[in-house]
Amino acid sequence: MNEELAELIRQAMTGDKTSFGKLVCRYKHHIVNIAFGIVGNPHDAEEIAQEAFLKAYLSIYKLTSETAFYRWLVKITTNLSIDRKNANAKQYPAPLEEMGTILDNPRYTPEAILEQKERQRLILTALEQLTAEQRTVIVLRELQGFAYDEIAEILDIPLGTVKSRINTARLHLRDILTQERS
């Protein structure tokens, strides 16, 4: 973490609204992506991100260190996302345009873009078939790049449980995607 970011977090911890607003701008995309990865609905993901930032703002003074800010924010987001996922009886399909980014680059042919969208659709469909616990650890590990110990801390579960869930989720994803290709 660079000193400028650390200072911004310290100022936000003292109640500085402008500093917190800058943190929201900096992390919004990451937080929405984490929520989307878990709930699979872009509108829910936006709402979860807003709720996560509100919760963080209301309790940021409780942080003991600026270095803990991002993981703490991810933990809030993850918990809210799991709660939302469990509360939603109805599953919402995600529009292809909103589920990922395809670069607007002239070197991509229409066929390549179509193939990329199909891969994204298959992956999201496969993720939906995982349990909430498996989906959460896969999103945090594979899509957000968190280390196993960070995931254990974020989810407040043992490291062995994280490893087991990730392994099981990978096996399920492989089986699901293999069946889809057949």
PDB file of N, CA, C and O in Angstrom, residues 78-138:
ATOM      1  N   THR A  78     -18.720  -9.550   0.888  1.00  0.00           N
ATOM      2  CA  THR A  78     -18.940 -10.991   0.770  1.00  0.00           C
ATOM      3  C   THR A  78     -20.107 -11.432   1.639  1.00  0.00           C
ATOM      4  O   THR A  78     -20.988 -12.174   1.183  1.00  0.00           O
ATOM      5  N   ASN A  79     -20.142 -10.975   2.868  1.00  0.00           N
ATOM      6  CA  ASN A  79     -21.240 -11.354   3.771  1.00  0.00           C
ATOM      7  C   ASN A  79     -22.590 -10.849   3.253  1.00  0.00           C
ATOM      8  O   ASN A  79     -23.582 -11.577   3.274  1.00  0.00           O
ATOM      9  N   LEU A  80     -22.623  -9.609   2.787  1.00  0.00           N
ATOM     10  CA  LEU A  80     -23.869  -9.077   2.234  1.00  0.00           C
ATOM     11  C   LEU A  80     -24.297  -9.860   0.994  1.00  0.00           C
ATOM     12  O   LEU A  80     -25.487 -10.128   0.794  1.00  0.00           O
ATOM     13  N   SER A  81     -23.327 -10.225   0.169  1.00  0.00           N
ATOM     14  CA  SER A  81     -23.627 -10.972  -1.054  1.00  0.00           C
ATOM     15  C   SER A  81     -24.178 -12.352  -0.747  1.00  0.00           C
ATOM     16  O   SER A  81     -25.148 -12.799  -1.374  1.00  0.00           O
ATOM     17  N   ILE A  82     -23.572 -13.020   0.205  1.00  0.00           N
ATOM     18  CA  ILE A  82     -24.058 -14.352   0.599  1.00  0.00           C
ATOM     19  C   ILE A  82     -25.465 -14.240   1.160  1.00  0.00           C
ATOM     20  O   ILE A  82     -26.345 -15.041   0.820  1.00  0.00           O
ATOM     21  N   ASP A  83     -25.691 -13.245   1.999  1.00  0.00           N
ATOM     22  CA  ASP A  83     -27.039 -13.039   2.552  1.00  0.00           C
ATOM     23  C   ASP A  83     -28.051 -12.794   1.438  1.00  0.00           C
ATOM     24  O   ASP A  83     -29.149 -13.347   1.449  1.00  0.00           O
ATOM     25  N   ARG A  84     -27.690 -11.958   0.473  1.00  0.00           N
ATOM     26  CA  ARG A  84     -28.604 -11.655  -0.639  1.00  0.00           C
ATOM     27  C   ARG A  84     -28.849 -12.895  -1.478  1.00  0.00           C
ATOM     28  O   ARG A  84     -29.972 -13.182  -1.871  1.00  0.00           O
ATOM     29  N   LYS A  85     -27.800 -13.638  -1.751  1.00  0.00           N
ATOM     30  CA  LYS A  85     -27.919 -14.853  -2.565  1.00  0.00           C
ATOM     31  C   LYS A  85     -28.848 -15.846  -1.880  1.00  0.00           C
ATOM     32  O   LYS A  85     -29.716 -16.451  -2.520  1.00  0.00           O
ATOM     33  N   ASN A  86     -28.696 -16.006  -0.577  1.00  0.00           N
ATOM     34  CA  ASN A  86     -29.543 -16.932   0.171  1.00  0.00           C
ATOM     35  C   ASN A  86     -30.983 -16.438   0.265  1.00  0.00           C
ATOM     36  O   ASN A  86     -31.920 -17.234   0.297  1.00  0.00           O
ATOM     37  N   ALA A  87     -31.168 -15.130   0.310  1.00  0.00           N
ATOM     38  CA  ALA A  87     -32.513 -14.555   0.455  1.00  0.00           C
ATOM     39  C   ALA A  87     -33.296 -14.575  -0.849  1.00  0.00           C
ATOM     40  O   ALA A  87     -34.528 -14.591  -0.839  1.00  0.00           O
ATOM     41  N   ASN A  88     -32.584 -14.555  -1.959  1.00  0.00           N
ATOM     42  CA  ASN A  88     -33.266 -14.526  -3.257  1.00  0.00           C
ATOM     43  C   ASN A  88     -33.795 -15.909  -3.610  1.00  0.00           C
ATOM     44  O   ASN A  88     -33.039 -16.805  -3.936  1.00  0.00           O
ATOM     45  N   ALA A  89     -35.079 -16.058  -3.553  1.00  0.00           N
ATOM     46  CA  ALA A  89     -35.677 -17.328  -3.959  1.00  0.00           C
ATOM     47  C   ALA A  89     -35.668 -17.433  -5.470  1.00  0.00           C
ATOM     48  O   ALA A  89     -35.539 -18.507  -6.041  1.00  0.00           O
ATOM     49  N   LYS A  90     -35.808 -16.296  -6.117  1.00  0.00           N
ATOM     50  CA  LYS A  90     -35.859 -16.249  -7.572  1.00  0.00           C
ATOM     51  C   LYS A  90     -34.462 -15.965  -8.111  1.00  0.00           C
ATOM     52  O   LYS A  90     -33.771 -15.092  -7.628  1.00  0.00           O
ATOM     53  N   GLN A  91     -34.051 -16.710  -9.104  1.00  0.00           N
ATOM     54  CA  GLN A  91     -32.754 -16.495  -9.732  1.00  0.00           C
ATOM     55  C   GLN A  91     -32.942 -15.592 -10.944  1.00  0.00           C
ATOM     56  O   GLN A  91     -33.861 -15.770 -11.722  1.00  0.00           O
ATOM     57  N   TYR A  92     -32.075 -14.624 -11.070  1.00  0.00           N
ATOM     58  CA  TYR A  92     -32.142 -13.686 -12.181  1.00  0.00           C
ATOM     59  C   TYR A  92     -31.049 -14.018 -13.188  1.00  0.00           C
ATOM     60  O   TYR A  92     -29.891 -14.080 -12.815  1.00  0.00           O
ATOM     61  N   PRO A  93     -31.385 -14.172 -14.456  1.00  0.00           N
ATOM     62  CA  PRO A  93     -30.326 -14.379 -15.441  1.00  0.00           C
ATOM     63  C   PRO A  93     -29.562 -13.080 -15.669  1.00  0.00           C
ATOM     64  O   PRO A  93     -30.142 -12.004 -15.634  1.00  0.00           O
ATOM     65  N   ALA A  94     -28.283 -13.186 -15.869  1.00  0.00           N
ATOM     66  CA  ALA A  94     -27.452 -12.009 -16.089  1.00  0.00           C
ATOM     67  C   ALA A  94     -27.348 -11.726 -17.580  1.00  0.00           C
ATOM     68  O   ALA A  94     -27.011 -12.607 -18.346  1.00  0.00           O
ATOM     69  N   PRO A  95     -27.644 -10.494 -17.987  1.00  0.00           N
ATOM     70  CA  PRO A  95     -27.481 -10.158 -19.396  1.00  0.00           C
ATOM     71  C   PRO A  95     -26.016 -10.307 -19.805  1.00  0.00           C
ATOM     72  O   PRO A  95     -25.120  -9.953 -19.042  1.00  0.00           O
ATOM     73  N   LEU A  96     -25.786 -10.838 -20.979  1.00  0.00           N
ATOM     74  CA  LEU A  96     -24.416 -11.054 -21.434  1.00  0.00           C
ATOM     75  C   LEU A  96     -23.608  -9.772 -21.458  1.00  0.00           C
ATOM     76  O   LEU A  96     -22.428  -9.763 -21.131  1.00  0.00           O
ATOM     77  N   GLU A  97     -24.242  -8.661 -21.801  1.00  0.00           N
ATOM     78  CA  GLU A  97     -23.509  -7.401 -21.893  1.00  0.00           C
ATOM     79  C   GLU A  97     -22.979  -6.966 -20.536  1.00  0.00           C
ATOM     80  O   GLU A  97     -22.000  -6.241 -20.452  1.00  0.00           O
ATOM     81  N   GLU A  98     -23.628  -7.371 -19.457  1.00  0.00           N
ATOM     82  CA  GLU A  98     -23.243  -6.889 -18.146  1.00  0.00           C
ATOM     83  C   GLU A  98     -22.372  -7.877 -17.377  1.00  0.00           C
ATOM     84  O   GLU A  98     -21.931  -7.584 -16.292  1.00  0.00           O
ATOM     85  N   MET A  99     -22.136  -9.057 -17.908  1.00  0.00           N
ATOM     86  CA  MET A  99     -21.430 -10.052 -17.116  1.00  0.00           C
ATOM     87  C   MET A  99     -19.927 -10.012 -17.273  1.00  0.00           C
ATOM     88  O   MET A  99     -19.221 -10.715 -16.595  1.00  0.00           O
ATOM     89  N   GLY A 100     -19.428  -9.212 -18.130  1.00  0.00           N
ATOM     90  CA  GLY A 100     -17.989  -9.127 -18.262  1.00  0.00           C
ATOM     91  C   GLY A 100     -17.626  -8.130 -19.341  1.00  0.00           C
ATOM     92  O   GLY A 100     -18.476  -7.654 -20.068  1.00  0.00           O
ATOM     93  N   THR A 101     -16.365  -7.850 -19.414  1.00  0.00           N
ATOM     94  CA  THR A 101     -15.949  -6.872 -20.401  1.00  0.00           C
ATOM     95  C   THR A 101     -15.267  -7.558 -21.557  1.00  0.00           C
ATOM     96  O   THR A 101     -14.450  -8.448 -21.377  1.00  0.00           O
ATOM     97  N   ILE A 102     -15.637  -7.156 -22.738  1.00  0.00           N
ATOM     98  CA  ILE A 102     -14.931  -7.546 -23.946  1.00  0.00           C
ATOM     99  C   ILE A 102     -14.412  -6.243 -24.525  1.00  0.00           C
ATOM    100  O   ILE A 102     -15.171  -5.305 -24.743  1.00  0.00           O
ATOM    101  N   LEU A 103     -13.140  -6.201 -24.723  1.00  0.00           N
ATOM    102  CA  LEU A 103     -12.529  -4.956 -25.192  1.00  0.00           C
ATOM    103  C   LEU A 103     -13.041  -4.592 -26.571  1.00  0.00           C
ATOM    104  O   LEU A 103     -13.192  -5.441 -27.444  1.00  0.00           O
ATOM    105  N   ASP A 104     -13.325  -3.322 -26.732  1.00  0.00           N
ATOM    106  CA  ASP A 104     -13.724  -2.818 -28.042  1.00  0.00           C
ATOM    107  C   ASP A 104     -12.454  -2.586 -28.852  1.00  0.00           C
ATOM    108  O   ASP A 104     -11.941  -1.478 -28.937  1.00  0.00           O
ATOM    109  N   ASN A 105     -11.973  -3.654 -29.401  1.00  0.00           N
ATOM    110  CA  ASN A 105     -10.721  -3.622 -30.134  1.00  0.00           C
ATOM    111  C   ASN A 105     -10.986  -4.166 -31.528  1.00  0.00           C
ATOM    112  O   ASN A 105     -11.553  -5.242 -31.680  1.00  0.00           O
ATOM    113  N   PRO A 106     -10.573  -3.436 -32.555  1.00  0.00           N
ATOM    114  CA  PRO A 106     -10.867  -3.864 -33.924  1.00  0.00           C
ATOM    115  C   PRO A 106     -10.266  -5.222 -34.293  1.00  0.00           C
ATOM    116  O   PRO A 106     -10.717  -5.858 -35.222  1.00  0.00           O
ATOM    117  N   ARG A 107      -9.259  -5.693 -33.540  1.00  0.00           N
ATOM    118  CA  ARG A 107      -8.662  -6.977 -33.897  1.00  0.00           C
ATOM    119  C   ARG A 107      -9.564  -8.154 -33.537  1.00  0.00           C
ATOM    120  O   ARG A 107      -9.338  -9.258 -33.990  1.00  0.00           O
ATOM    121  N   TYR A 108     -10.573  -7.897 -32.681  1.00  0.00           N
ATOM    122  CA  TYR A 108     -11.510  -8.971 -32.341  1.00  0.00           C
ATOM    123  C   TYR A 108     -12.529  -9.110 -33.464  1.00  0.00           C
ATOM    124  O   TYR A 108     -13.224  -8.172 -33.804  1.00  0.00           O
ATOM    125  N   THR A 109     -12.613 -10.290 -33.977  1.00  0.00           N
ATOM    126  CA  THR A 109     -13.589 -10.563 -35.025  1.00  0.00           C
ATOM    127  C   THR A 109     -14.934 -10.831 -34.374  1.00  0.00           C
ATOM    128  O   THR A 109     -14.991 -11.173 -33.186  1.00  0.00           O
ATOM    129  N   PRO A 110     -16.009 -10.733 -35.110  1.00  0.00           N
ATOM    130  CA  PRO A 110     -17.318 -11.072 -34.547  1.00  0.00           C
ATOM    131  C   PRO A 110     -17.347 -12.505 -34.002  1.00  0.00           C
ATOM    132  O   PRO A 110     -17.956 -12.766 -32.972  1.00  0.00           O
ATOM    133  N   GLU A 111     -16.641 -13.396 -34.667  1.00  0.00           N
ATOM    134  CA  GLU A 111     -16.591 -14.790 -34.205  1.00  0.00           C
ATOM    135  C   GLU A 111     -15.882 -14.895 -32.851  1.00  0.00           C
ATOM    136  O   GLU A 111     -16.320 -15.617 -31.966  1.00  0.00           O
ATOM    137  N   ALA A 112     -14.781 -14.154 -32.692  1.00  0.00           N
ATOM    138  CA  ALA A 112     -14.038 -14.180 -31.431  1.00  0.00           C
ATOM    139  C   ALA A 112     -14.872 -13.582 -30.298  1.00  0.00           C
ATOM    140  O   ALA A 112     -14.861 -14.096 -29.176  1.00  0.00           O
ATOM    141  N   ILE A 113     -15.588 -12.528 -30.591  1.00  0.00           N
ATOM    142  CA  ILE A 113     -16.447 -11.904 -29.577  1.00  0.00           C
ATOM    143  C   ILE A 113     -17.564 -12.860 -29.184  1.00  0.00           C
ATOM    144  O   ILE A 113     -17.853 -13.032 -27.999  1.00  0.00           O
ATOM    145  N   LEU A 114     -18.175 -13.504 -30.167  1.00  0.00           N
ATOM    146  CA  LEU A 114     -19.238 -14.473 -29.894  1.00  0.00           C
ATOM    147  C   LEU A 114     -18.708 -15.637 -29.064  1.00  0.00           C
ATOM    148  O   LEU A 114     -19.357 -16.070 -28.108  1.00  0.00           O
ATOM    149  N   GLU A 115     -17.516 -16.109 -29.391  1.00  0.00           N
ATOM    150  CA  GLU A 115     -16.904 -17.200 -28.637  1.00  0.00           C
ATOM    151  C   GLU A 115     -16.631 -16.782 -27.188  1.00  0.00           C
ATOM    152  O   GLU A 115     -16.876 -17.543 -26.252  1.00  0.00           O
ATOM    153  N   GLN A 116     -16.146 -15.560 -26.996  1.00  0.00           N
ATOM    154  CA  GLN A 116     -15.886 -15.037 -25.649  1.00  0.00           C
ATOM    155  C   GLN A 116     -17.188 -14.942 -24.846  1.00  0.00           C
ATOM    156  O   GLN A 116     -17.227 -15.319 -23.676  1.00  0.00           O
ATOM    157  N   LYS A 117     -18.244 -14.444 -25.458  1.00  0.00           N
ATOM    158  CA  LYS A 117     -19.530 -14.344 -24.762  1.00  0.00           C
ATOM    159  C   LYS A 117     -20.061 -15.729 -24.398  1.00  0.00           C
ATOM    160  O   LYS A 117     -20.621 -15.914 -23.319  1.00  0.00           O
ATOM    161  N   GLU A 118     -19.870 -16.684 -25.274  1.00  0.00           N
ATOM    162  CA  GLU A 118     -20.331 -18.048 -24.991  1.00  0.00           C
ATOM    163  C   GLU A 118     -19.548 -18.643 -23.822  1.00  0.00           C
ATOM    164  O   GLU A 118     -20.113 -19.283 -22.942  1.00  0.00           O
ATOM    165  N   ARG A 119     -18.224 -18.406 -23.780  1.00  0.00           N
ATOM    166  CA  ARG A 119     -17.420 -18.879 -22.643  1.00  0.00           C
ATOM    167  C   ARG A 119     -17.900 -18.245 -21.342  1.00  0.00           C
ATOM    168  O   ARG A 119     -18.025 -18.914 -20.316  1.00  0.00           O
ATOM    169  N   GLN A 120     -18.182 -16.946 -21.380  1.00  0.00           N
ATOM    170  CA  GLN A 120     -18.659 -16.255 -20.180  1.00  0.00           C
ATOM    171  C   GLN A 120     -19.996 -16.834 -19.734  1.00  0.00           C
ATOM    172  O   GLN A 120     -20.222 -17.042 -18.541  1.00  0.00           O
ATOM    173  N   ARG A 121     -20.876 -17.094 -20.679  1.00  0.00           N
ATOM    174  CA  ARG A 121     -22.179 -17.668 -20.351  1.00  0.00           C
ATOM    175  C   ARG A 121     -22.009 -19.034 -19.700  1.00  0.00           C
ATOM    176  O   ARG A 121     -22.633 -19.339 -18.685  1.00  0.00           O
ATOM    177  N   LEU A 122     -21.135 -19.867 -20.259  1.00  0.00           N
ATOM    178  CA  LEU A 122     -20.901 -21.197 -19.701  1.00  0.00           C
ATOM    179  C   LEU A 122     -20.337 -21.120 -18.280  1.00  0.00           C
ATOM    180  O   LEU A 122     -20.755 -21.866 -17.395  1.00  0.00           O
ATOM    181  N   ILE A 123     -19.400 -20.205 -18.081  1.00  0.00           N
ATOM    182  CA  ILE A 123     -18.786 -20.072 -16.749  1.00  0.00           C
ATOM    183  C   ILE A 123     -19.810 -19.588 -15.727  1.00  0.00           C
ATOM    184  O   ILE A 123     -19.904 -20.124 -14.622  1.00  0.00           O
ATOM    185  N   LEU A 124     -20.605 -18.577 -16.089  1.00  0.00           N
ATOM    186  CA  LEU A 124     -21.629 -18.089 -15.153  1.00  0.00           C
ATOM    187  C   LEU A 124     -22.676 -19.157 -14.862  1.00  0.00           C
ATOM    188  O   LEU A 124     -23.110 -19.308 -13.720  1.00  0.00           O
ATOM    189  N   THR A 125     -23.055 -19.908 -15.870  1.00  0.00           N
ATOM    190  CA  THR A 125     -24.010 -20.999 -15.668  1.00  0.00           C
ATOM    191  C   THR A 125     -23.411 -22.045 -14.736  1.00  0.00           C
ATOM    192  O   THR A 125     -24.091 -22.545 -13.828  1.00  0.00           O
ATOM    193  N   ALA A 126     -22.146 -22.354 -14.930  1.00  0.00           N
ATOM    194  CA  ALA A 126     -21.474 -23.328 -14.070  1.00  0.00           C
ATOM    195  C   ALA A 126     -21.351 -22.805 -12.643  1.00  0.00           C
ATOM    196  O   ALA A 126     -21.594 -23.544 -11.677  1.00  0.00           O
ATOM    197  N   LEU A 127     -21.004 -21.524 -12.487  1.00  0.00           N
ATOM    198  CA  LEU A 127     -20.902 -20.944 -11.143  1.00  0.00           C
ATOM    199  C   LEU A 127     -22.236 -21.011 -10.402  1.00  0.00           C
ATOM    200  O   LEU A 127     -22.275 -21.232  -9.189  1.00  0.00           O
ATOM    201  N   GLU A 128     -23.329 -20.819 -11.124  1.00  0.00           N
ATOM    202  CA  GLU A 128     -24.659 -20.871 -10.508  1.00  0.00           C
ATOM    203  C   GLU A 128     -24.966 -22.247  -9.930  1.00  0.00           C
ATOM    204  O   GLU A 128     -25.790 -22.376  -9.033  1.00  0.00           O
ATOM    205  N   GLN A 129     -24.314 -23.280 -10.451  1.00  0.00           N
ATOM    206  CA  GLN A 129     -24.583 -24.640  -9.998  1.00  0.00           C
ATOM    207  C   GLN A 129     -23.778 -25.024  -8.756  1.00  0.00           C
ATOM    208  O   GLN A 129     -24.012 -26.078  -8.172  1.00  0.00           O
ATOM    209  N   LEU A 130     -22.847 -24.172  -8.364  1.00  0.00           N
ATOM    210  CA  LEU A 130     -22.076 -24.422  -7.150  1.00  0.00           C
ATOM    211  C   LEU A 130     -22.878 -24.003  -5.924  1.00  0.00           C
ATOM    212  O   LEU A 130     -23.792 -23.184  -6.022  1.00  0.00           O
ATOM    213  N   THR A 131     -22.487 -24.525  -4.776  1.00  0.00           N
ATOM    214  CA  THR A 131     -23.104 -24.049  -3.536  1.00  0.00           C
ATOM    215  C   THR A 131     -22.638 -22.618  -3.294  1.00  0.00           C
ATOM    216  O   THR A 131     -21.619 -22.186  -3.866  1.00  0.00           O
ATOM    217  N   ALA A 132     -23.330 -21.898  -2.449  1.00  0.00           N
ATOM    218  CA  ALA A 132     -22.946 -20.508  -2.144  1.00  0.00           C
ATOM    219  C   ALA A 132     -21.531 -20.457  -1.565  1.00  0.00           C
ATOM    220  O   ALA A 132     -20.752 -19.559  -1.904  1.00  0.00           O
ATOM    221  N   GLU A 133     -21.196 -21.417  -0.720  1.00  0.00           N
ATOM    222  CA  GLU A 133     -19.869 -21.446  -0.110  1.00  0.00           C
ATOM    223  C   GLU A 133     -18.785 -21.667  -1.159  1.00  0.00           C
ATOM    224  O   GLU A 133     -17.744 -21.007  -1.155  1.00  0.00           O
ATOM    225  N   GLN A 134     -19.026 -22.613  -2.077  1.00  0.00           N
ATOM    226  CA  GLN A 134     -18.043 -22.898  -3.114  1.00  0.00           C
ATOM    227  C   GLN A 134     -17.899 -21.713  -4.069  1.00  0.00           C
ATOM    228  O   GLN A 134     -16.799 -21.330  -4.435  1.00  0.00           O
ATOM    229  N   ARG A 135     -19.014 -21.148  -4.444  1.00  0.00           N
ATOM    230  CA  ARG A 135     -18.989 -20.013  -5.371  1.00  0.00           C
ATOM    231  C   ARG A 135     -18.225 -18.840  -4.761  1.00  0.00           C
ATOM    232  O   ARG A 135     -17.428 -18.185  -5.425  1.00  0.00           O
ATOM    233  N   THR A 136     -18.453 -18.587  -3.491  1.00  0.00           N
ATOM    234  CA  THR A 136     -17.798 -17.468  -2.816  1.00  0.00           C
ATOM    235  C   THR A 136     -16.285 -17.632  -2.814  1.00  0.00           C
ATOM    236  O   THR A 136     -15.558 -16.701  -3.158  1.00  0.00           O
ATOM    237  N   VAL A 137     -15.796 -18.817  -2.447  1.00  0.00           N
ATOM    238  CA  VAL A 137     -14.340 -18.994  -2.398  1.00  0.00           C
ATOM    239  C   VAL A 137     -13.725 -18.952  -3.790  1.00  0.00           C
ATOM    240  O   VAL A 137     -12.624 -18.421  -3.972  1.00  0.00           O
ATOM    241  N   ILE A 138     -14.425 -19.467  -4.793  1.00  0.00           N
ATOM    242  CA  ILE A 138     -13.906 -19.421  -6.169  1.00  0.00           C
ATOM    243  C   ILE A 138     -13.844 -17.979  -6.664  1.00  0.00           C
ATOM    244  O   ILE A 138     -12.862 -17.565  -7.287  1.00  0.00           O
TER     245      ILE A 138
END
